[in-house]
mmCIF file with all atom_site columns, C-alpha atoms in Angstrom:
data_model
loop_
_atom_site.group_PDB
_atom_site.id
_atom_site.type_symbol
_atom_site.label_atom_id
_atom_site.label_alt_id
_atom_site.label_comp_id
_atom_site.label_asym_id
_atom_site.label_entity_id
_atom_site.label_seq_id
_atom_site.pdbx_PDB_ins_code
_atom_site.Cartn_x
_atom_site.Cartn_y
_atom_site.Cartn_z
_atom_site.occupancy
_atom_site.B_iso_or_equiv
_atom_site.pdbx_formal_charge
_atom_site.auth_seq_id
_atom_site.auth_comp_id
_atom_site.auth_asym_id
_atom_site.auth_atom_id
_atom_site.pdbx_PDB_model_num
ATOM 1   C CA . UNK A 1 1   ? 69.437 114.145 154.885 1.00 91.00 ? 1   UNK A CA 1
ATOM 2   C CA . UNK A 1 2   ? 67.345 113.277 151.923 1.00 95.00 ? 2   UNK A CA 1
ATOM 3   C CA . UNK A 1 3   ? 64.233 114.652 153.555 1.00 95.00 ? 3   UNK A CA 1
ATOM 4   C CA . UNK A 1 4   ? 65.940 117.819 154.679 1.00 95.00 ? 4   UNK A CA 1
ATOM 5   C CA . UNK A 1 5   ? 67.942 118.732 151.663 1.00 95.00 ? 5   UNK A CA 1
ATOM 6   C CA . UNK A 1 6   ? 66.064 117.192 148.745 1.00 94.00 ? 6   UNK A CA 1
ATOM 7   C CA . UNK A 1 7   ? 63.375 119.808 148.743 1.00 94.00 ? 7   UNK A CA 1
ATOM 8   C CA . UNK A 1 8   ? 65.989 122.538 148.758 1.00 95.00 ? 8   UNK A CA 1
ATOM 9   C CA . UNK A 1 9   ? 67.833 121.403 145.672 1.00 96.00 ? 9   UNK A CA 1
ATOM 10  C CA . UNK A 1 10  ? 68.021 124.097 143.077 1.00 96.00 ? 10  UNK A CA 1
ATOM 11  C CA . UNK A 1 11  ? 68.255 123.531 139.344 1.00 97.00 ? 11  UNK A CA 1
ATOM 12  C CA . UNK A 1 12  ? 71.562 121.739 138.611 1.00 96.00 ? 12  UNK A CA 1
ATOM 13  C CA . UNK A 1 13  ? 71.940 120.670 142.277 1.00 96.00 ? 13  UNK A CA 1
ATOM 14  C CA . UNK A 1 14  ? 73.518 117.434 143.524 1.00 97.00 ? 14  UNK A CA 1
ATOM 15  C CA . UNK A 1 15  ? 72.629 115.287 146.466 1.00 97.00 ? 15  UNK A CA 1
ATOM 16  C CA . UNK A 1 16  ? 75.290 112.568 146.748 1.00 97.00 ? 16  UNK A CA 1
ATOM 17  C CA . UNK A 1 17  ? 75.183 110.011 149.571 1.00 96.00 ? 17  UNK A CA 1
ATOM 18  C CA . UNK A 1 18  ? 78.480 108.344 150.352 1.00 94.00 ? 18  UNK A CA 1
ATOM 19  C CA . UNK A 1 19  ? 77.809 104.610 150.678 1.00 94.00 ? 19  UNK A CA 1
ATOM 20  C CA . UNK A 1 20  ? 79.671 101.393 149.817 1.00 91.00 ? 20  UNK A CA 1
ATOM 21  C CA . UNK A 1 21  ? 79.456 98.454  147.460 1.00 91.00 ? 21  UNK A CA 1
ATOM 22  C CA . UNK A 1 22  ? 78.166 96.653  150.514 1.00 91.00 ? 22  UNK A CA 1
ATOM 23  C CA . UNK A 1 23  ? 74.984 98.625  149.901 1.00 93.00 ? 23  UNK A CA 1
ATOM 24  C CA . UNK A 1 24  ? 73.822 96.210  147.217 1.00 95.00 ? 24  UNK A CA 1
ATOM 25  C CA . UNK A 1 25  ? 71.641 93.090  147.600 1.00 95.00 ? 25  UNK A CA 1
ATOM 26  C CA . UNK A 1 26  ? 74.577 90.942  146.637 1.00 93.00 ? 26  UNK A CA 1
ATOM 27  C CA . UNK A 1 27  ? 75.651 90.954  150.268 1.00 91.00 ? 27  UNK A CA 1
ATOM 28  C CA . UNK A 1 28  ? 72.259 90.202  151.794 1.00 92.00 ? 28  UNK A CA 1
ATOM 29  C CA . UNK A 1 29  ? 70.601 86.808  152.081 1.00 92.00 ? 29  UNK A CA 1
ATOM 30  C CA . UNK A 1 30  ? 67.960 86.416  149.300 1.00 93.00 ? 30  UNK A CA 1
ATOM 31  C CA . UNK A 1 31  ? 65.243 85.796  151.913 1.00 93.00 ? 31  UNK A CA 1
ATOM 32  C CA . UNK A 1 32  ? 65.755 89.445  153.075 1.00 92.00 ? 32  UNK A CA 1
ATOM 33  C CA . UNK A 1 33  ? 65.762 91.119  149.684 1.00 93.00 ? 33  UNK A CA 1
ATOM 34  C CA . UNK A 1 34  ? 62.033 91.837  149.656 1.00 91.00 ? 34  UNK A CA 1
ATOM 35  C CA . UNK A 1 35  ? 62.486 94.045  152.694 1.00 91.00 ? 35  UNK A CA 1
ATOM 36  C CA . UNK A 1 36  ? 64.524 96.480  150.660 1.00 93.00 ? 36  UNK A CA 1
ATOM 37  C CA . UNK A 1 37  ? 63.000 96.288  147.170 1.00 89.00 ? 37  UNK A CA 1
ATOM 38  C CA . UNK A 1 38  ? 60.052 98.157  145.731 1.00 82.00 ? 38  UNK A CA 1
ATOM 39  C CA . UNK A 1 39  ? 59.869 100.580 148.673 1.00 89.00 ? 39  UNK A CA 1
ATOM 40  C CA . UNK A 1 40  ? 57.490 103.381 147.834 1.00 92.00 ? 40  UNK A CA 1
ATOM 41  C CA . UNK A 1 41  ? 58.384 105.967 150.476 1.00 95.00 ? 41  UNK A CA 1
ATOM 42  C CA . UNK A 1 42  ? 61.283 106.844 152.838 1.00 96.00 ? 42  UNK A CA 1
ATOM 43  C CA . UNK A 1 43  ? 59.005 105.720 155.667 1.00 96.00 ? 43  UNK A CA 1
ATOM 44  C CA . UNK A 1 44  ? 59.090 102.221 154.084 1.00 95.00 ? 44  UNK A CA 1
ATOM 45  C CA . UNK A 1 45  ? 62.874 102.290 154.161 1.00 96.00 ? 45  UNK A CA 1
ATOM 46  C CA . UNK A 1 46  ? 62.824 103.479 157.740 1.00 95.00 ? 46  UNK A CA 1
ATOM 47  C CA . UNK A 1 47  ? 60.584 100.521 158.709 1.00 94.00 ? 47  UNK A CA 1
ATOM 48  C CA . UNK A 1 48  ? 62.893 98.078  157.020 1.00 93.00 ? 48  UNK A CA 1
ATOM 49  C CA . UNK A 1 49  ? 65.965 99.445  158.798 1.00 94.00 ? 49  UNK A CA 1
ATOM 50  C CA . UNK A 1 50  ? 64.117 99.657  162.119 1.00 94.00 ? 50  UNK A CA 1
ATOM 51  C CA . UNK A 1 51  ? 63.021 96.021  161.751 1.00 91.00 ? 51  UNK A CA 1
ATOM 52  C CA . UNK A 1 52  ? 66.665 95.093  161.429 1.00 92.00 ? 52  UNK A CA 1
ATOM 53  C CA . UNK A 1 53  ? 67.635 97.284  164.346 1.00 92.00 ? 53  UNK A CA 1
ATOM 54  C CA . UNK A 1 54  ? 64.924 95.756  166.504 1.00 93.00 ? 54  UNK A CA 1
ATOM 55  C CA . UNK A 1 55  ? 66.044 92.252  165.614 1.00 91.00 ? 55  UNK A CA 1
ATOM 56  C CA . UNK A 1 56  ? 69.520 93.148  166.727 1.00 91.00 ? 56  UNK A CA 1
ATOM 57  C CA . UNK A 1 57  ? 68.251 94.654  170.010 1.00 90.00 ? 57  UNK A CA 1
ATOM 58  C CA . UNK A 1 58  ? 66.041 91.629  170.841 1.00 92.00 ? 58  UNK A CA 1
ATOM 59  C CA . UNK A 1 59  ? 68.737 89.108  169.809 1.00 90.00 ? 59  UNK A CA 1
ATOM 60  C CA . UNK A 1 60  ? 66.680 87.533  167.023 1.00 90.00 ? 60  UNK A CA 1
ATOM 61  C CA . UNK A 1 61  ? 69.101 88.746  164.308 1.00 89.00 ? 61  UNK A CA 1
ATOM 62  C CA . UNK A 1 62  ? 71.699 86.308  165.720 1.00 87.00 ? 62  UNK A CA 1
ATOM 63  C CA . UNK A 1 63  ? 70.903 82.925  164.179 1.00 84.00 ? 63  UNK A CA 1
ATOM 64  C CA . UNK A 1 64  ? 68.723 84.483  161.442 1.00 90.00 ? 64  UNK A CA 1
ATOM 65  C CA . UNK A 1 65  ? 69.514 85.497  157.889 1.00 92.00 ? 65  UNK A CA 1
ATOM 66  C CA . UNK A 1 66  ? 70.773 88.995  158.905 1.00 89.00 ? 66  UNK A CA 1
ATOM 67  C CA . UNK A 1 67  ? 74.509 89.446  158.419 1.00 86.00 ? 67  UNK A CA 1
ATOM 68  C CA . UNK A 1 68  ? 76.586 89.934  161.503 1.00 79.00 ? 68  UNK A CA 1
ATOM 69  C CA . UNK A 1 69  ? 78.547 92.850  159.856 1.00 80.00 ? 69  UNK A CA 1
ATOM 70  C CA . UNK A 1 70  ? 76.683 96.078  160.615 1.00 86.00 ? 70  UNK A CA 1
ATOM 71  C CA . UNK A 1 71  ? 77.886 97.774  157.430 1.00 88.00 ? 71  UNK A CA 1
ATOM 72  C CA . UNK A 1 72  ? 75.869 95.535  155.210 1.00 92.00 ? 72  UNK A CA 1
ATOM 73  C CA . UNK A 1 73  ? 72.322 96.313  156.371 1.00 93.00 ? 73  UNK A CA 1
ATOM 74  C CA . UNK A 1 74  ? 73.212 99.904  157.178 1.00 93.00 ? 74  UNK A CA 1
ATOM 75  C CA . UNK A 1 75  ? 74.615 100.548 153.677 1.00 94.00 ? 75  UNK A CA 1
ATOM 76  C CA . UNK A 1 76  ? 71.808 98.700  152.019 1.00 96.00 ? 76  UNK A CA 1
ATOM 77  C CA . UNK A 1 77  ? 69.426 101.004 153.890 1.00 96.00 ? 77  UNK A CA 1
ATOM 78  C CA . UNK A 1 78  ? 71.402 104.026 152.643 1.00 96.00 ? 78  UNK A CA 1
ATOM 79  C CA . UNK A 1 79  ? 71.139 102.879 149.082 1.00 97.00 ? 79  UNK A CA 1
ATOM 80  C CA . UNK A 1 80  ? 67.508 101.822 149.339 1.00 97.00 ? 80  UNK A CA 1
ATOM 81  C CA . UNK A 1 81  ? 66.729 105.289 150.713 1.00 97.00 ? 81  UNK A CA 1
ATOM 82  C CA . UNK A 1 82  ? 68.499 106.970 147.762 1.00 97.00 ? 82  UNK A CA 1
ATOM 83  C CA . UNK A 1 83  ? 66.735 104.678 145.225 1.00 97.00 ? 83  UNK A CA 1
ATOM 84  C CA . UNK A 1 84  ? 63.363 105.210 146.820 1.00 97.00 ? 84  UNK A CA 1
ATOM 85  C CA . UNK A 1 85  ? 63.678 109.035 147.212 1.00 97.00 ? 85  UNK A CA 1
ATOM 86  C CA . UNK A 1 86  ? 65.077 109.423 143.685 1.00 97.00 ? 86  UNK A CA 1
ATOM 87  C CA . UNK A 1 87  ? 62.248 107.314 142.179 1.00 95.00 ? 87  UNK A CA 1
ATOM 88  C CA . UNK A 1 88  ? 59.756 109.750 143.660 1.00 94.00 ? 88  UNK A CA 1
ATOM 89  C CA . UNK A 1 89  ? 61.501 112.726 141.905 1.00 95.00 ? 89  UNK A CA 1
ATOM 90  C CA . UNK A 1 90  ? 63.152 111.356 138.800 1.00 96.00 ? 90  UNK A CA 1
ATOM 91  C CA . UNK A 1 91  ? 61.286 113.091 135.981 1.00 95.00 ? 91  UNK A CA 1
ATOM 92  C CA . UNK A 1 92  ? 61.253 116.513 137.514 1.00 96.00 ? 92  UNK A CA 1
ATOM 93  C CA . UNK A 1 93  ? 64.752 116.345 138.777 1.00 97.00 ? 93  UNK A CA 1
ATOM 94  C CA . UNK A 1 94  ? 66.309 115.184 135.551 1.00 96.00 ? 94  UNK A CA 1
ATOM 95  C CA . UNK A 1 95  ? 64.440 117.910 133.642 1.00 96.00 ? 95  UNK A CA 1
ATOM 96  C CA . UNK A 1 96  ? 66.029 120.417 136.114 1.00 97.00 ? 96  UNK A CA 1
ATOM 97  C CA . UNK A 1 97  ? 69.518 118.917 135.869 1.00 96.00 ? 97  UNK A CA 1
ATOM 98  C CA . UNK A 1 98  ? 69.379 117.629 139.431 1.00 97.00 ? 98  UNK A CA 1
ATOM 99  C CA . UNK A 1 99  ? 71.297 114.466 140.454 1.00 97.00 ? 99  UNK A CA 1
ATOM 100 C CA . UNK A 1 100 ? 70.424 112.343 143.404 1.00 97.00 ? 100 UNK A CA 1
ATOM 101 C CA . UNK A 1 101 ? 72.739 109.365 143.730 1.00 97.00 ? 101 UNK A CA 1
ATOM 102 C CA . UNK A 1 102 ? 74.748 107.177 146.038 1.00 97.00 ? 102 UNK A CA 1
ATOM 103 C CA . UNK A 1 103 ? 78.498 106.803 145.504 1.00 96.00 ? 103 UNK A CA 1
ATOM 104 C CA . UNK A 1 104 ? 80.996 104.168 146.493 1.00 92.00 ? 104 UNK A CA 1
ATOM 105 C CA . UNK A 1 105 ? 84.400 105.778 146.702 1.00 87.00 ? 105 UNK A CA 1
ATOM 106 C CA . UNK A 1 106 ? 85.976 102.324 147.215 1.00 78.00 ? 106 UNK A CA 1
ATOM 107 C CA . UNK A 1 107 ? 88.924 101.316 149.353 1.00 74.00 ? 107 UNK A CA 1
ATOM 108 C CA . UNK A 1 108 ? 91.640 103.897 149.342 1.00 74.00 ? 108 UNK A CA 1
ATOM 109 C CA . UNK A 1 109 ? 95.314 103.754 150.136 1.00 71.00 ? 109 UNK A CA 1
ATOM 110 C CA . UNK A 1 110 ? 95.481 105.671 153.400 1.00 77.00 ? 110 UNK A CA 1
ATOM 111 C CA . UNK A 1 111 ? 97.507 105.105 156.566 1.00 72.00 ? 111 UNK A CA 1
ATOM 112 C CA . UNK A 1 112 ? 94.318 104.073 158.384 1.00 75.00 ? 112 UNK A CA 1
ATOM 113 C CA . UNK A 1 113 ? 93.144 101.543 155.798 1.00 76.00 ? 113 UNK A CA 1
ATOM 114 C CA . UNK A 1 114 ? 96.667 100.132 155.430 1.00 71.00 ? 114 UNK A CA 1
ATOM 115 C CA . UNK A 1 115 ? 96.646 99.312  159.143 1.00 74.00 ? 115 UNK A CA 1
ATOM 116 C CA . UNK A 1 116 ? 93.825 96.772  158.499 1.00 78.00 ? 116 UNK A CA 1
ATOM 117 C CA . UNK A 1 117 ? 94.164 95.653  154.860 1.00 76.00 ? 117 UNK A CA 1
ATOM 118 C CA . UNK A 1 118 ? 96.618 95.470  151.976 1.00 81.00 ? 118 UNK A CA 1
ATOM 119 C CA . UNK A 1 119 ? 95.768 98.591  150.038 1.00 74.00 ? 119 UNK A CA 1
ATOM 120 C CA . UNK A 1 120 ? 98.912 98.790  148.076 1.00 80.00 ? 120 UNK A CA 1
ATOM 121 C CA . UNK A 1 121 ? 96.922 98.535  144.793 1.00 85.00 ? 121 UNK A CA 1
ATOM 122 C CA . UNK A 1 122 ? 94.173 100.904 145.963 1.00 78.00 ? 122 UNK A CA 1
ATOM 123 C CA . UNK A 1 123 ? 94.032 104.501 144.728 1.00 79.00 ? 123 UNK A CA 1
ATOM 124 C CA . UNK A 1 124 ? 95.212 107.423 146.831 1.00 82.00 ? 124 UNK A CA 1
ATOM 125 C CA . UNK A 1 125 ? 92.434 109.758 148.082 1.00 80.00 ? 125 UNK A CA 1
ATOM 126 C CA . UNK A 1 126 ? 93.560 112.240 145.387 1.00 86.00 ? 126 UNK A CA 1
ATOM 127 C CA . UNK A 1 127 ? 93.154 109.660 142.617 1.00 86.00 ? 127 UNK A CA 1
ATOM 128 C CA . UNK A 1 128 ? 89.799 108.418 144.044 1.00 85.00 ? 128 UNK A CA 1
ATOM 129 C CA . UNK A 1 129 ? 88.487 112.002 144.108 1.00 88.00 ? 129 UNK A CA 1
ATOM 130 C CA . UNK A 1 130 ? 88.292 112.302 140.303 1.00 90.00 ? 130 UNK A CA 1
ATOM 131 C CA . UNK A 1 131 ? 85.144 110.212 139.753 1.00 90.00 ? 131 UNK A CA 1
ATOM 132 C CA . UNK A 1 132 ? 83.512 111.742 142.786 1.00 91.00 ? 132 UNK A CA 1
ATOM 133 C CA . UNK A 1 133 ? 84.207 115.270 141.533 1.00 93.00 ? 133 UNK A CA 1
ATOM 134 C CA . UNK A 1 134 ? 82.814 114.308 138.129 1.00 93.00 ? 134 UNK A CA 1
ATOM 135 C CA . UNK A 1 135 ? 79.513 113.273 139.778 1.00 93.00 ? 135 UNK A CA 1
ATOM 136 C CA . UNK A 1 136 ? 79.432 116.468 141.820 1.00 93.00 ? 136 UNK A CA 1
ATOM 137 C CA . UNK A 1 137 ? 80.504 118.915 139.089 1.00 94.00 ? 137 UNK A CA 1
ATOM 138 C CA . UNK A 1 138 ? 80.067 117.185 135.696 1.00 94.00 ? 138 UNK A CA 1
ATOM 139 C CA . UNK A 1 139 ? 76.992 116.907 133.553 1.00 95.00 ? 139 UNK A CA 1
ATOM 140 C CA . UNK A 1 140 ? 74.197 114.723 134.925 1.00 95.00 ? 140 UNK A CA 1
ATOM 141 C CA . UNK A 1 141 ? 74.169 111.206 133.601 1.00 96.00 ? 141 UNK A CA 1
ATOM 142 C CA . UNK A 1 142 ? 70.552 109.961 133.811 1.00 97.00 ? 142 UNK A CA 1
ATOM 143 C CA . UNK A 1 143 ? 71.774 106.433 134.269 1.00 97.00 ? 143 UNK A CA 1
ATOM 144 C CA . UNK A 1 144 ? 73.350 107.451 137.599 1.00 97.00 ? 144 UNK A CA 1
ATOM 145 C CA . UNK A 1 145 ? 70.106 108.979 138.979 1.00 97.00 ? 145 UNK A CA 1
ATOM 146 C CA . UNK A 1 146 ? 69.024 106.991 142.027 1.00 97.00 ? 146 UNK A CA 1
ATOM 147 C CA . UNK A 1 147 ? 71.741 104.411 141.723 1.00 97.00 ? 147 UNK A CA 1
ATOM 148 C CA . UNK A 1 148 ? 74.934 103.447 143.458 1.00 97.00 ? 148 UNK A CA 1
ATOM 149 C CA . UNK A 1 149 ? 77.891 104.599 141.420 1.00 97.00 ? 149 UNK A CA 1
ATOM 150 C CA . UNK A 1 150 ? 81.565 103.569 141.668 1.00 94.00 ? 150 UNK A CA 1
ATOM 151 C CA . UNK A 1 151 ? 84.169 105.100 139.400 1.00 92.00 ? 151 UNK A CA 1
ATOM 152 C CA . UNK A 1 152 ? 81.438 106.341 137.029 1.00 93.00 ? 152 UNK A CA 1
ATOM 153 C CA . UNK A 1 153 ? 79.743 102.957 136.689 1.00 95.00 ? 153 UNK A CA 1
ATOM 154 C CA . UNK A 1 154 ? 76.459 101.912 138.207 1.00 97.00 ? 154 UNK A CA 1
ATOM 155 C CA . UNK A 1 155 ? 76.784 98.992  140.536 1.00 96.00 ? 155 UNK A CA 1
ATOM 156 C CA . UNK A 1 156 ? 73.857 96.530  140.136 1.00 95.00 ? 156 UNK A CA 1
ATOM 157 C CA . UNK A 1 157 ? 71.392 96.696  142.989 1.00 95.00 ? 157 UNK A CA 1
ATOM 158 C CA . UNK A 1 158 ? 70.445 93.044  142.761 1.00 91.00 ? 158 UNK A CA 1
ATOM 159 C CA . UNK A 1 159 ? 72.124 89.843  141.675 1.00 84.00 ? 159 UNK A CA 1
ATOM 160 C CA . UNK A 1 160 ? 69.064 89.122  139.530 1.00 73.00 ? 160 UNK A CA 1
ATOM 161 C CA . UNK A 1 161 ? 67.711 91.071  136.602 1.00 67.00 ? 161 UNK A CA 1
ATOM 162 C CA . UNK A 1 162 ? 64.609 93.189  137.407 1.00 59.00 ? 162 UNK A CA 1
#
C-alpha cells in the first residue's frame, strides 16, 4: 500500500495505516529489536518480516524469542514500514502538507469485541472515530509524521530513548 499509494499523494494528502499498540517494540523481546530499527528501505522491512515468517514456517520461531501471538510481529512490521517509508519522504511531504502515519484506534465497544473481552469502558466506534477523523481531515501535526498515533498522542516506538 505504501509503495502503491505513496507516490500518488497530492498536496495535503493522507496515508494512514491502521495498526495497533502491539506495533511497538514494547511487545517484542529486546534481542529482536535490531531487526526492526534503523531500516533504510521498505525492502529492509520486507526482509525482517520474511525472516519472521520463515522462522514460523520452519518451526524455529517456536522456542525462540519470537512471540507466539501473530499480531505482535505483524503489527510491528506495519509500523516499521510506516516509519521507514515516512523517513524517506519527511521533509518534502511536510512541506506539501502530506501526512504518513500509523494509527491505533484502540479497543472498541462492539458486539464482536464484547464476545471476547470486557469492553464496557471502551469507546463506541462513533466515539473512537473522532481522533481518526482529526488525523484524516485536520491540520498535519509534524510530530505524528511516520509515527504510531492513538487518540492524538504518539505512542513510543521503543521502551528505550533513542
